[in-house]
Short mmCIF file of C-alpha atoms and ligand atoms in Angstrom, two decimals:
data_model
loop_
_atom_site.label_atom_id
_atom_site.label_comp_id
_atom_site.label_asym_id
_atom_site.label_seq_id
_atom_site.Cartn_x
_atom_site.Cartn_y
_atom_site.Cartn_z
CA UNK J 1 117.56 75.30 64.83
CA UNK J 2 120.48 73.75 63.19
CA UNK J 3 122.07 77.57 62.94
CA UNK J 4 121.18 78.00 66.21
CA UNK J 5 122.97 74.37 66.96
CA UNK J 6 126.30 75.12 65.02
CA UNK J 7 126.60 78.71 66.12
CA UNK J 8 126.37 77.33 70.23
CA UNK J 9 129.03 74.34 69.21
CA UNK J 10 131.37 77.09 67.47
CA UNK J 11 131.23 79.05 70.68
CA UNK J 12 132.64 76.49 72.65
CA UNK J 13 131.42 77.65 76.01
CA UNK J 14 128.53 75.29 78.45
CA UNK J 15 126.09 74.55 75.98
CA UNK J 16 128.56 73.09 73.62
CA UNK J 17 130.01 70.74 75.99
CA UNK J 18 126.63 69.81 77.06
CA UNK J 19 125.44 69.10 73.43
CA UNK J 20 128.43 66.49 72.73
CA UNK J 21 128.11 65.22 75.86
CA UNK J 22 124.02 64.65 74.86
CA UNK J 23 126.19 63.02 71.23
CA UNK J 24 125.40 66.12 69.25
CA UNK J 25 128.40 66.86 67.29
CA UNK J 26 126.97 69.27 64.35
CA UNK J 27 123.50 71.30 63.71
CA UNK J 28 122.50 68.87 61.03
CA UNK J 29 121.86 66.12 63.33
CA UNK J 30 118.61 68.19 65.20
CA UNK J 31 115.56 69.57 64.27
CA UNK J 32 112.79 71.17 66.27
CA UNK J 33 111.71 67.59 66.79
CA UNK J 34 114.69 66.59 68.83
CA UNK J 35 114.41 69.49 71.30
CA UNK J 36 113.04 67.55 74.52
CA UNK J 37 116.21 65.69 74.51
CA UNK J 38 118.64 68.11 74.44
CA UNK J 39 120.33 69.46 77.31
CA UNK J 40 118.65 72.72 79.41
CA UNK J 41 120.64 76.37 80.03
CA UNK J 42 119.74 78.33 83.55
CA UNK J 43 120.03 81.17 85.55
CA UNK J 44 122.29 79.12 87.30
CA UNK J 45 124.71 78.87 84.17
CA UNK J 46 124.54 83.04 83.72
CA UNK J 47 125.11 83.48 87.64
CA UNK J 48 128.34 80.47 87.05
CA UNK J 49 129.75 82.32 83.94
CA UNK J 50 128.83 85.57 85.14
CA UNK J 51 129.60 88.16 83.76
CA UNK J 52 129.78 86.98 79.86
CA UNK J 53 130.26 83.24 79.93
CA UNK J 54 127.43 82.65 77.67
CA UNK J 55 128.52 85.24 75.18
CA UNK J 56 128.78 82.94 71.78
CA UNK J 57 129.65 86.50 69.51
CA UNK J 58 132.91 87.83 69.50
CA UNK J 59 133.06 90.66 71.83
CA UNK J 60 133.36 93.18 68.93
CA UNK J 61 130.42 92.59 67.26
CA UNK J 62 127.88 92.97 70.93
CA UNK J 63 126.55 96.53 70.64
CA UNK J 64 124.86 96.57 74.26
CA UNK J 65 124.40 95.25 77.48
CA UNK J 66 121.29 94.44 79.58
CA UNK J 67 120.57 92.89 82.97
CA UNK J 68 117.70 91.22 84.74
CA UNK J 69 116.58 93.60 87.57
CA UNK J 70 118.08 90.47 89.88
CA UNK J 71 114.04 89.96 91.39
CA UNK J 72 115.57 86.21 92.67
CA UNK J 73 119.22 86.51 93.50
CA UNK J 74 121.81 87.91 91.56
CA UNK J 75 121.62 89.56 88.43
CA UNK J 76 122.42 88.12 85.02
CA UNK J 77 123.87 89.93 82.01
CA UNK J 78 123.18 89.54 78.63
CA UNK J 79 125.06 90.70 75.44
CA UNK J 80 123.30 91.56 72.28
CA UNK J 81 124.94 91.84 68.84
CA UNK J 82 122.78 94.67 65.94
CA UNK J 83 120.78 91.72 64.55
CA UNK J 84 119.44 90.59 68.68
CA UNK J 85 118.70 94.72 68.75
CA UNK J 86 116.71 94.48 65.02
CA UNK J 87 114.54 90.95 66.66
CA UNK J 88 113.94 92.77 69.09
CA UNK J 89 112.43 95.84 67.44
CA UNK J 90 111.21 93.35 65.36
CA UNK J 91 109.05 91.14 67.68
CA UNK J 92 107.78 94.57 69.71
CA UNK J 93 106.77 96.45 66.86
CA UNK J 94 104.64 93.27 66.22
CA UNK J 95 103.43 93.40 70.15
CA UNK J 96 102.75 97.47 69.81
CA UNK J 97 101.09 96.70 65.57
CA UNK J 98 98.74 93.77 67.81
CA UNK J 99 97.37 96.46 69.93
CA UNK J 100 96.09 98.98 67.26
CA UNK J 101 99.67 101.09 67.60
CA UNK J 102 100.41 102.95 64.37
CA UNK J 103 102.65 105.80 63.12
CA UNK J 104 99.99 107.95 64.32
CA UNK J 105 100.18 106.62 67.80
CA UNK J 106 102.09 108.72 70.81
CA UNK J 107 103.32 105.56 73.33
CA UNK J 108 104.26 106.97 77.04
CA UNK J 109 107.10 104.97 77.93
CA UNK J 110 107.26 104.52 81.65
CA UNK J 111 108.82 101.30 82.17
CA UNK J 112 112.47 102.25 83.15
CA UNK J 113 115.31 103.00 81.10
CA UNK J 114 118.68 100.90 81.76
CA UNK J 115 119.95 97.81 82.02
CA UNK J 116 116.35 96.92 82.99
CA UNK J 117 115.10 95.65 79.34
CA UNK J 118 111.38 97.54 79.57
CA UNK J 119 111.89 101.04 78.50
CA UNK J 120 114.39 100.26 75.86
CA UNK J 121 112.68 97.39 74.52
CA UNK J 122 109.35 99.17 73.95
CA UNK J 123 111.52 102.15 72.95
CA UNK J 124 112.41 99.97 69.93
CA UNK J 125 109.30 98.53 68.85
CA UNK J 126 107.70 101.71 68.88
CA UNK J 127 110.57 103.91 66.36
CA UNK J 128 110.90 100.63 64.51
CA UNK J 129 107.07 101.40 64.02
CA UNK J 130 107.02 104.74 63.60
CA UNK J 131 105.25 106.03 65.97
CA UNK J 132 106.47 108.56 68.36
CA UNK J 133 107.92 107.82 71.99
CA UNK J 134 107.89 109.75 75.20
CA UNK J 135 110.87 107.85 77.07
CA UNK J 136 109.66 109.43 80.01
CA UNK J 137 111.06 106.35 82.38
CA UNK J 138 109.82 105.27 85.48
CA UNK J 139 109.65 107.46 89.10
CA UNK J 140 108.96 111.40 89.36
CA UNK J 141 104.65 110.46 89.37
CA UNK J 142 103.82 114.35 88.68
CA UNK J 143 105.61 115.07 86.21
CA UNK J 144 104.10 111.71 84.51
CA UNK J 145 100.70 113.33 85.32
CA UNK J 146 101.46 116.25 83.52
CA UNK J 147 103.27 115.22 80.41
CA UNK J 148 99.91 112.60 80.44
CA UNK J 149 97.69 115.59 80.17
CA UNK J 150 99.33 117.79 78.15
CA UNK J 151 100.71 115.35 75.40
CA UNK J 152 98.01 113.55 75.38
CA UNK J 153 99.59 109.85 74.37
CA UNK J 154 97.53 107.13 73.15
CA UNK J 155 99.55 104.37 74.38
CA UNK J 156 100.88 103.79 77.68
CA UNK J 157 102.98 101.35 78.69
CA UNK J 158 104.70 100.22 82.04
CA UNK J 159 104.45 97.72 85.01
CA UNK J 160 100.84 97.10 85.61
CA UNK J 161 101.26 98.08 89.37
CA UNK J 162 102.79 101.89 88.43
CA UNK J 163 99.46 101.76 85.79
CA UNK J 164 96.97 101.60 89.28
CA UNK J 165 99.27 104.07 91.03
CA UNK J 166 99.19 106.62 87.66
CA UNK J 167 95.05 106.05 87.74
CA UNK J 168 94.85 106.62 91.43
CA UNK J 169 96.78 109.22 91.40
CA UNK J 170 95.12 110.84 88.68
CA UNK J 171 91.51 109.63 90.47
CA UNK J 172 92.96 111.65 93.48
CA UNK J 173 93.45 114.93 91.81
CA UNK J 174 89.79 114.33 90.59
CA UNK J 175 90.97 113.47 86.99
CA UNK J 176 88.25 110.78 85.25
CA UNK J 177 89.50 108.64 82.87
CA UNK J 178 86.97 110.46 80.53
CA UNK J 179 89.59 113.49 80.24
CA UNK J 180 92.51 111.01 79.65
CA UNK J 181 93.47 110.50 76.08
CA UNK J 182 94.89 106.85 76.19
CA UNK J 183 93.28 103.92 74.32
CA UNK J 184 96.03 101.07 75.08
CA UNK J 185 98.29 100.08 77.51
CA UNK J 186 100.86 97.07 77.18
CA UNK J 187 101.74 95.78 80.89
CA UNK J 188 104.12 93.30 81.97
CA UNK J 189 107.56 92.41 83.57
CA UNK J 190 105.52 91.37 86.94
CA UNK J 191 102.44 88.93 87.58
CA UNK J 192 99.36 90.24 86.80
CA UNK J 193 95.19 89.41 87.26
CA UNK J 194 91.94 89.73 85.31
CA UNK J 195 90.98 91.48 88.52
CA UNK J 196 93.88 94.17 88.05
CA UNK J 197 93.07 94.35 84.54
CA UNK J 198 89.56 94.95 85.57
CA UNK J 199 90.94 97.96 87.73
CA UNK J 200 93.47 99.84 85.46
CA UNK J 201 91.11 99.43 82.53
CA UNK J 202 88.50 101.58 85.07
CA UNK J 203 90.66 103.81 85.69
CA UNK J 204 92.79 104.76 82.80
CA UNK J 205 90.11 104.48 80.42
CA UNK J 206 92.19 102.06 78.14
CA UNK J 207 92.57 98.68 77.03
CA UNK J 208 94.38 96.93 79.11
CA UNK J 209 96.91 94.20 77.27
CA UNK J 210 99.15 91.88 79.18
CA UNK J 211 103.32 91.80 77.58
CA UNK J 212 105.75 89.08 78.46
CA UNK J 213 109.71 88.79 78.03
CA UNK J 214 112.49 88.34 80.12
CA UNK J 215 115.93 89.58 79.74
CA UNK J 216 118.03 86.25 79.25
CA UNK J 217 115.62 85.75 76.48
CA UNK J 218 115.49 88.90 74.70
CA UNK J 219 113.37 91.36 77.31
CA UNK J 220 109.89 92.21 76.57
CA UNK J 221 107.99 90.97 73.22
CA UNK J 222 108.82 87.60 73.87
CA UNK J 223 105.03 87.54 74.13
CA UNK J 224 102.02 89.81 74.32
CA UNK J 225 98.20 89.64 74.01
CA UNK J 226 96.78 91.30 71.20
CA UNK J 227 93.70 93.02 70.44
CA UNK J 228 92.11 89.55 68.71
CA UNK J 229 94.14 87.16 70.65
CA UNK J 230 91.41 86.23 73.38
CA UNK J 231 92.86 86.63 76.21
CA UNK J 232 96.03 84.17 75.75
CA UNK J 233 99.60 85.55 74.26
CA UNK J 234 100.47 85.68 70.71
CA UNK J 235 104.23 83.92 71.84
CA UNK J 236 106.69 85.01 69.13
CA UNK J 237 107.70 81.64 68.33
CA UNK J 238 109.03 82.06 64.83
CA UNK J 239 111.78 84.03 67.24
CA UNK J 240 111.84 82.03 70.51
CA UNK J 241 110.23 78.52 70.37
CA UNK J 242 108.21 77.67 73.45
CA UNK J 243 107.86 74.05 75.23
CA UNK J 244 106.54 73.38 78.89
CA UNK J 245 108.09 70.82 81.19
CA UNK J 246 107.06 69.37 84.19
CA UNK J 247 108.89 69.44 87.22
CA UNK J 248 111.01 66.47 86.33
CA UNK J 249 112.04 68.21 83.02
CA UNK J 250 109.57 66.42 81.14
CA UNK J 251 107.07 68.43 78.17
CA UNK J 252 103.73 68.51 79.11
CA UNK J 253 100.40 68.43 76.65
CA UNK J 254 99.11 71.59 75.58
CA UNK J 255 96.84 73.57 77.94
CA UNK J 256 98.51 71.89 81.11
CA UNK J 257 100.48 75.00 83.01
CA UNK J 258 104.14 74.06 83.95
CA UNK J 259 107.48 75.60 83.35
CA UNK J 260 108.15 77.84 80.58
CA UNK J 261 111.36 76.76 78.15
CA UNK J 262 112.72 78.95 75.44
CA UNK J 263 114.80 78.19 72.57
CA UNK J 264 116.27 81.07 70.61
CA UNK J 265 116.24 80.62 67.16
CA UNK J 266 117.96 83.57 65.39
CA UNK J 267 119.87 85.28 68.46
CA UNK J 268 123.45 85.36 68.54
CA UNK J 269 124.93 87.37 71.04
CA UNK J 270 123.90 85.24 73.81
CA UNK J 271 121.80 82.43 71.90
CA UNK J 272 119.72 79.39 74.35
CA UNK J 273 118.99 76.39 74.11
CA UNK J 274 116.05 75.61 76.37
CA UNK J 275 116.46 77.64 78.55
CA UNK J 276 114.35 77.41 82.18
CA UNK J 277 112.25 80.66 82.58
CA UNK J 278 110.85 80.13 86.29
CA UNK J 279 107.62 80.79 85.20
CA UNK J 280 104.64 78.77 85.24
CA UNK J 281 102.17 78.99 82.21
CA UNK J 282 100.33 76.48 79.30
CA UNK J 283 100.69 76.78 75.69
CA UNK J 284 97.78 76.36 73.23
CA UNK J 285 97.45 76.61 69.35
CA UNK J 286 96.66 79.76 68.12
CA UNK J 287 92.90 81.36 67.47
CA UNK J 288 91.02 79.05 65.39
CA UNK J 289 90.70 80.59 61.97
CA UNK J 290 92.78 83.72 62.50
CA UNK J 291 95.23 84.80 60.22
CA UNK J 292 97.50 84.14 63.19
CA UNK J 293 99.25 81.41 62.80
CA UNK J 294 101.80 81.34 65.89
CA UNK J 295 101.17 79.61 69.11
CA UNK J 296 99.85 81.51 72.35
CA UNK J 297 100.50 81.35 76.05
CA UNK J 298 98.84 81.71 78.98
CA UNK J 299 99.56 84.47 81.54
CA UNK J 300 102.42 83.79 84.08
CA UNK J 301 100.61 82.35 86.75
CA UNK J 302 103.42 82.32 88.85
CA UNK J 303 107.38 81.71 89.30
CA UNK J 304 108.07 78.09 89.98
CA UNK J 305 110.41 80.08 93.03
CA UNK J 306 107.41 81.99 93.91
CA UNK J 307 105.39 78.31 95.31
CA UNK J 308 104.39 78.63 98.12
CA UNK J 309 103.81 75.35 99.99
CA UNK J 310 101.43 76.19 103.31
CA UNK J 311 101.14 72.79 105.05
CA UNK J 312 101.13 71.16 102.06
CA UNK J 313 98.80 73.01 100.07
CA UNK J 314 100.59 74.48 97.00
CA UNK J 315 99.81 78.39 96.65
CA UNK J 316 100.59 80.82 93.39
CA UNK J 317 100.73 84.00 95.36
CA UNK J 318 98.53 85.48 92.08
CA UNK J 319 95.60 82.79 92.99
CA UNK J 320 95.72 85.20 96.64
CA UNK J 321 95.41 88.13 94.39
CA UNK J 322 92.74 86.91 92.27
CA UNK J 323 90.48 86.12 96.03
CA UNK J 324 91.68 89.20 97.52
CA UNK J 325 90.90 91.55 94.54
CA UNK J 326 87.91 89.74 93.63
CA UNK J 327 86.12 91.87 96.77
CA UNK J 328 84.74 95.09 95.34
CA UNK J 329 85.94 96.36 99.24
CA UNK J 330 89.42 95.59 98.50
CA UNK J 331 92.19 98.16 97.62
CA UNK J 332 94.57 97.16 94.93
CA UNK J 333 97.44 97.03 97.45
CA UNK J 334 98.23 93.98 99.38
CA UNK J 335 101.09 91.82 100.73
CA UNK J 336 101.01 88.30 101.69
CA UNK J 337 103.63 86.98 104.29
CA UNK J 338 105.36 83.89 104.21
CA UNK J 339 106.06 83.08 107.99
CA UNK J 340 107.82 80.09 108.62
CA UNK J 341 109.59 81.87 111.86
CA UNK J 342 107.60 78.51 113.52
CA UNK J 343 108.82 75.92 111.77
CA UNK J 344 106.40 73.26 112.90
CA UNK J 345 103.36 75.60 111.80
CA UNK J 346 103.72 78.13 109.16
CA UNK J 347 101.25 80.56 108.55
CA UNK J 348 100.10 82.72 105.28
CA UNK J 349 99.47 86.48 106.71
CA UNK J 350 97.99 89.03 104.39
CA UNK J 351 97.70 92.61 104.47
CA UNK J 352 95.09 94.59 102.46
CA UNK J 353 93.79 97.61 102.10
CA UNK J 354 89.96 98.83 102.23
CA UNK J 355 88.75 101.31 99.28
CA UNK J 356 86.54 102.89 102.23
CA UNK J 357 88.71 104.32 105.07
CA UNK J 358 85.35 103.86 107.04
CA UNK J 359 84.41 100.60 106.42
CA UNK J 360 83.79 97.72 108.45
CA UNK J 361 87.18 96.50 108.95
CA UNK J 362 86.29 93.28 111.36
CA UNK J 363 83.70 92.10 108.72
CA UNK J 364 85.55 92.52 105.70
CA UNK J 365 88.27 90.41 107.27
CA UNK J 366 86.33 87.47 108.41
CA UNK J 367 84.74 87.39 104.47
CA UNK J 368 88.55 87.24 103.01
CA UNK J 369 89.57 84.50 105.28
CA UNK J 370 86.36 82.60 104.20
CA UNK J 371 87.15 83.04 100.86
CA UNK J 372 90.54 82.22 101.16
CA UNK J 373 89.87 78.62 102.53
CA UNK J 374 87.39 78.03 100.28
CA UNK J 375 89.55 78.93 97.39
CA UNK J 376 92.69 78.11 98.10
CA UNK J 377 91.92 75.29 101.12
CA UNK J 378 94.27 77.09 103.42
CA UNK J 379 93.70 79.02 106.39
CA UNK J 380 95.51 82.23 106.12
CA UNK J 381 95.94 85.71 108.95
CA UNK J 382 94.18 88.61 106.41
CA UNK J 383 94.38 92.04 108.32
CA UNK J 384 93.34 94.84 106.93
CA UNK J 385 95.31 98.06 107.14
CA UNK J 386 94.45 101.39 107.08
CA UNK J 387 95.00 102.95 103.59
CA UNK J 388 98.68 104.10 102.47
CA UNK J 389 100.03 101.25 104.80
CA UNK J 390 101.07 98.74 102.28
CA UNK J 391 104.64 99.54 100.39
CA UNK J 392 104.27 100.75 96.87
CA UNK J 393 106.22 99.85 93.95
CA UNK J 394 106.95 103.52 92.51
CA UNK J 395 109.57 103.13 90.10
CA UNK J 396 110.18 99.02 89.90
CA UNK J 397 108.35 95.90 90.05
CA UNK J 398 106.12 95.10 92.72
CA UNK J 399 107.43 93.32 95.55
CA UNK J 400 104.32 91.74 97.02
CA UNK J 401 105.81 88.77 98.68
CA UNK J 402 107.65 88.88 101.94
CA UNK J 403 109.35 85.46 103.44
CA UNK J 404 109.99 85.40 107.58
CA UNK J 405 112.29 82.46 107.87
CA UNK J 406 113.12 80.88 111.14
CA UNK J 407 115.68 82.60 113.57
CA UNK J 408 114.98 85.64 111.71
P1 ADP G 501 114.02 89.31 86.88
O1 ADP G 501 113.90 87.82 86.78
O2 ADP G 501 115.21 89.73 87.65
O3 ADP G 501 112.75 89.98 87.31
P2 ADP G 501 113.65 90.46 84.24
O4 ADP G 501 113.66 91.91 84.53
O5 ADP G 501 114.28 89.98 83.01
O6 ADP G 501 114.34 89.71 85.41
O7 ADP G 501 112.13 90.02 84.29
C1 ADP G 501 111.67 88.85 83.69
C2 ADP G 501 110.68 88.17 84.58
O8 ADP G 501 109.58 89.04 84.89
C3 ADP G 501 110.04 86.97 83.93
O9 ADP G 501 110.85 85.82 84.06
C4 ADP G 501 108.73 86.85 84.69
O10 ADP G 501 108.90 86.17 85.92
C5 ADP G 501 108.37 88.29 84.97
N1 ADP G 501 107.41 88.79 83.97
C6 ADP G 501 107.67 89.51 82.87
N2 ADP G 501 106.53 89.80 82.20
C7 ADP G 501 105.53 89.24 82.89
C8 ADP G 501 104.11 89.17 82.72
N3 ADP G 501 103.48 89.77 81.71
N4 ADP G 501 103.40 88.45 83.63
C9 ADP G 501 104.02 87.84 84.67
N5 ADP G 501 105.34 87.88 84.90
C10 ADP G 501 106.09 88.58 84.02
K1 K G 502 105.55 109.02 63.63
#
């Protein structure tokens, strides 16, 4: 912390002038303990001091370059000197060793490769483990069919909505997850439910494990389930310290879900301190009695941007999925509508998709709207389309939220 203190005062740039401004002059004066008073960093501050403002490393010792993929607003760039490249090995060989990945192991890497953080970052976890990568990349679905089949990989990782569309697709061609060789998958970079989890662990024949990062912070391994971690995320605190705040910036106990804050301890190409995430979770200790010793996290239940507020009932659009999916009827494809072209009476409309092409349509509509208002105390417009009708996220993140503004 004081390192981390000194290196962001040496730098000079908007964290420096907000720590003297806060009275902190040197690292010596802080510890951990001191963190809820000190100043937060934002996307706002990347987007300000775009493209390298918060660069505290000289510009010859940053080896790469990554950006977030941008999913509110502009992009943000991040510069990382060798030692942010060796934490982050680091921190996902330790999310790939938590899920049973060895030397041995053969990961299929279809996150994408770029300035999107996934398919680099599990890229080096896994050769920092030694096992062997397929950096097969996102997109081009039959040719990820094949190399599944014929390499027969043990580990698969990517976005947990291009894991249903693999398993579908394989489920299409008559492929059971019998004949499929995997035994672990580590998804992340979107929101994610126990019901989806439910459906790519049917179909893929693996264990499904839930991985959480985000580029300003490192990308992915800032935290990821394990196979002993009960259902919460080992958070890789001894790299990125976690706090939650309330809305009015304010920590909140353990096991309460508000906004996610990060403090990076040993980065220095682009070190934070406490910086915002957007995303809504709780911390807790970790497993009582493990060998563990690091705190874990809940999954994202949402992006503080993501709210939606449907006359005046506050909605997580991944509470929706959780009613929607929670309907054996229900396809794992749906989109849920934000209208607000009527100011004075905005409306939640949701399209799903049935499992049966032949089913009951009108019924299985009135049972989702029931279950909607008595799970989320809103009335919202479910239709249910015919199958292939909702977009698919085929090489990205899932876009499952649309907003109709007024005069639109
Ligand atoms: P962008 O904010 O443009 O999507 P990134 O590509 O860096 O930028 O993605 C990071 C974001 O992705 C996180 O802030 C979070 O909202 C989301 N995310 C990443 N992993 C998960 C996960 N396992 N569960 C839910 N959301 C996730
Ligand atoms: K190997």
């Amino acid at each position: 912390m004081r390192r981390l203190v000194d290196r962001l005062l040496a730098a000079g740039g908007v964290q420096a002038g907000r720590l003297r401004t806060c009275g902190v002059d040197r690292g010596a004066d802080v510890s951990l303990d001191d963190l809820p008073r000190l100043p937060f960093v934002t996307k706002q501050d990347f987007w300000d001091h775009y493209p390298f403002g918060m660069r505290s490393a000289p510009a010859e010792d940053v080896v790469c370059v990554h950006g977030s993929s941008g999913t509110k607003g502009r992009p943000t760039l991040v510069a990382y000197t060798a030692r942010d490249v060796d934490v982050w090995a680091q921190v996902m060989a330790r999310a790939l060793g938590g899920a049973g990945v060895s030397r041995r192991s053969f990961v299929h890497c279809a996150y994408g490769y770029g300035l999107f953080t996934g398919g680099l970052g599990v890229h080096h976890g896994a050769t920092r483990l030694g096992a062997t990568v397929l950096p097969v990349s996102s997109g081009a679905t039959d040719r990820q069919l094949r190399l599944l089949l014929d390499l027969r990989p043990n580990v698969l990782c990517c976005t947990p909505s291009y894991a249903v569309y693999l398993g579908e697709a394989f489920a299409s061609t008559g492929i059971t997850a019998e004949q499929l060789s995997l035994r672990v998958g580590l998804f992340g970079a979107e929101p994610w439910t126990e019901e989806i989890r439910v459906g790519i662990e049917g179909l893929l024949g693996l264990r499904a494990l839930n991985i959480y990062g985000l580029t300003e912070v490192i990308g992915p391994g800032v935290a990821c389930e394990s196979l002993d971690s009960e259902g919460l995320l080992n958070v890789a605190e001894d790299h990125f310290f976690p706090e939650v705040v309330g809305p009015d910036g304010r920590p909140v106990p353990d096991g309460e879900p508000g906004e996610l804050v990060f403090t990076t301890l040993t980065k220095t190409g682009t070190p934070l301190l406490r910086y915002r995430t957007g995303d809504v979770a709780a911390l807790s200790g970790p497993v009582p009695g493990s060998a563990r010793t690091l705190r874990r996290m809940t999954r994202v239940l949402g992006r503080t941007d993501d709210m939606l507020i449907i006359r005046g009932v506050n909605v997580f659009p991944s509470e929706i999925e959780a009613v929607l999916l929670a309907d054996p009827r229900v396809a794992p494809h749906y989109l849920v509508v934000e209208d607000r072209r009527d100011r004075s009476r905005p409306e939640l409309r949701i399209a799903v998709e049935p499992r049966d092409p032949l089913g009951d349509t009108g019924s299985l509509e009135r049972d989702l709207t029931a279950a909607l208002l008595a799970r989320l105390g809103i009335r919202c417009l479910v239709r249910v389309l015919p199958p292939d009708h909702v977009p698919r996220a085929v090489t990205g993140k899932a876009q499952r939220l649309v907003r109709w503004e007024h005069g639109v």
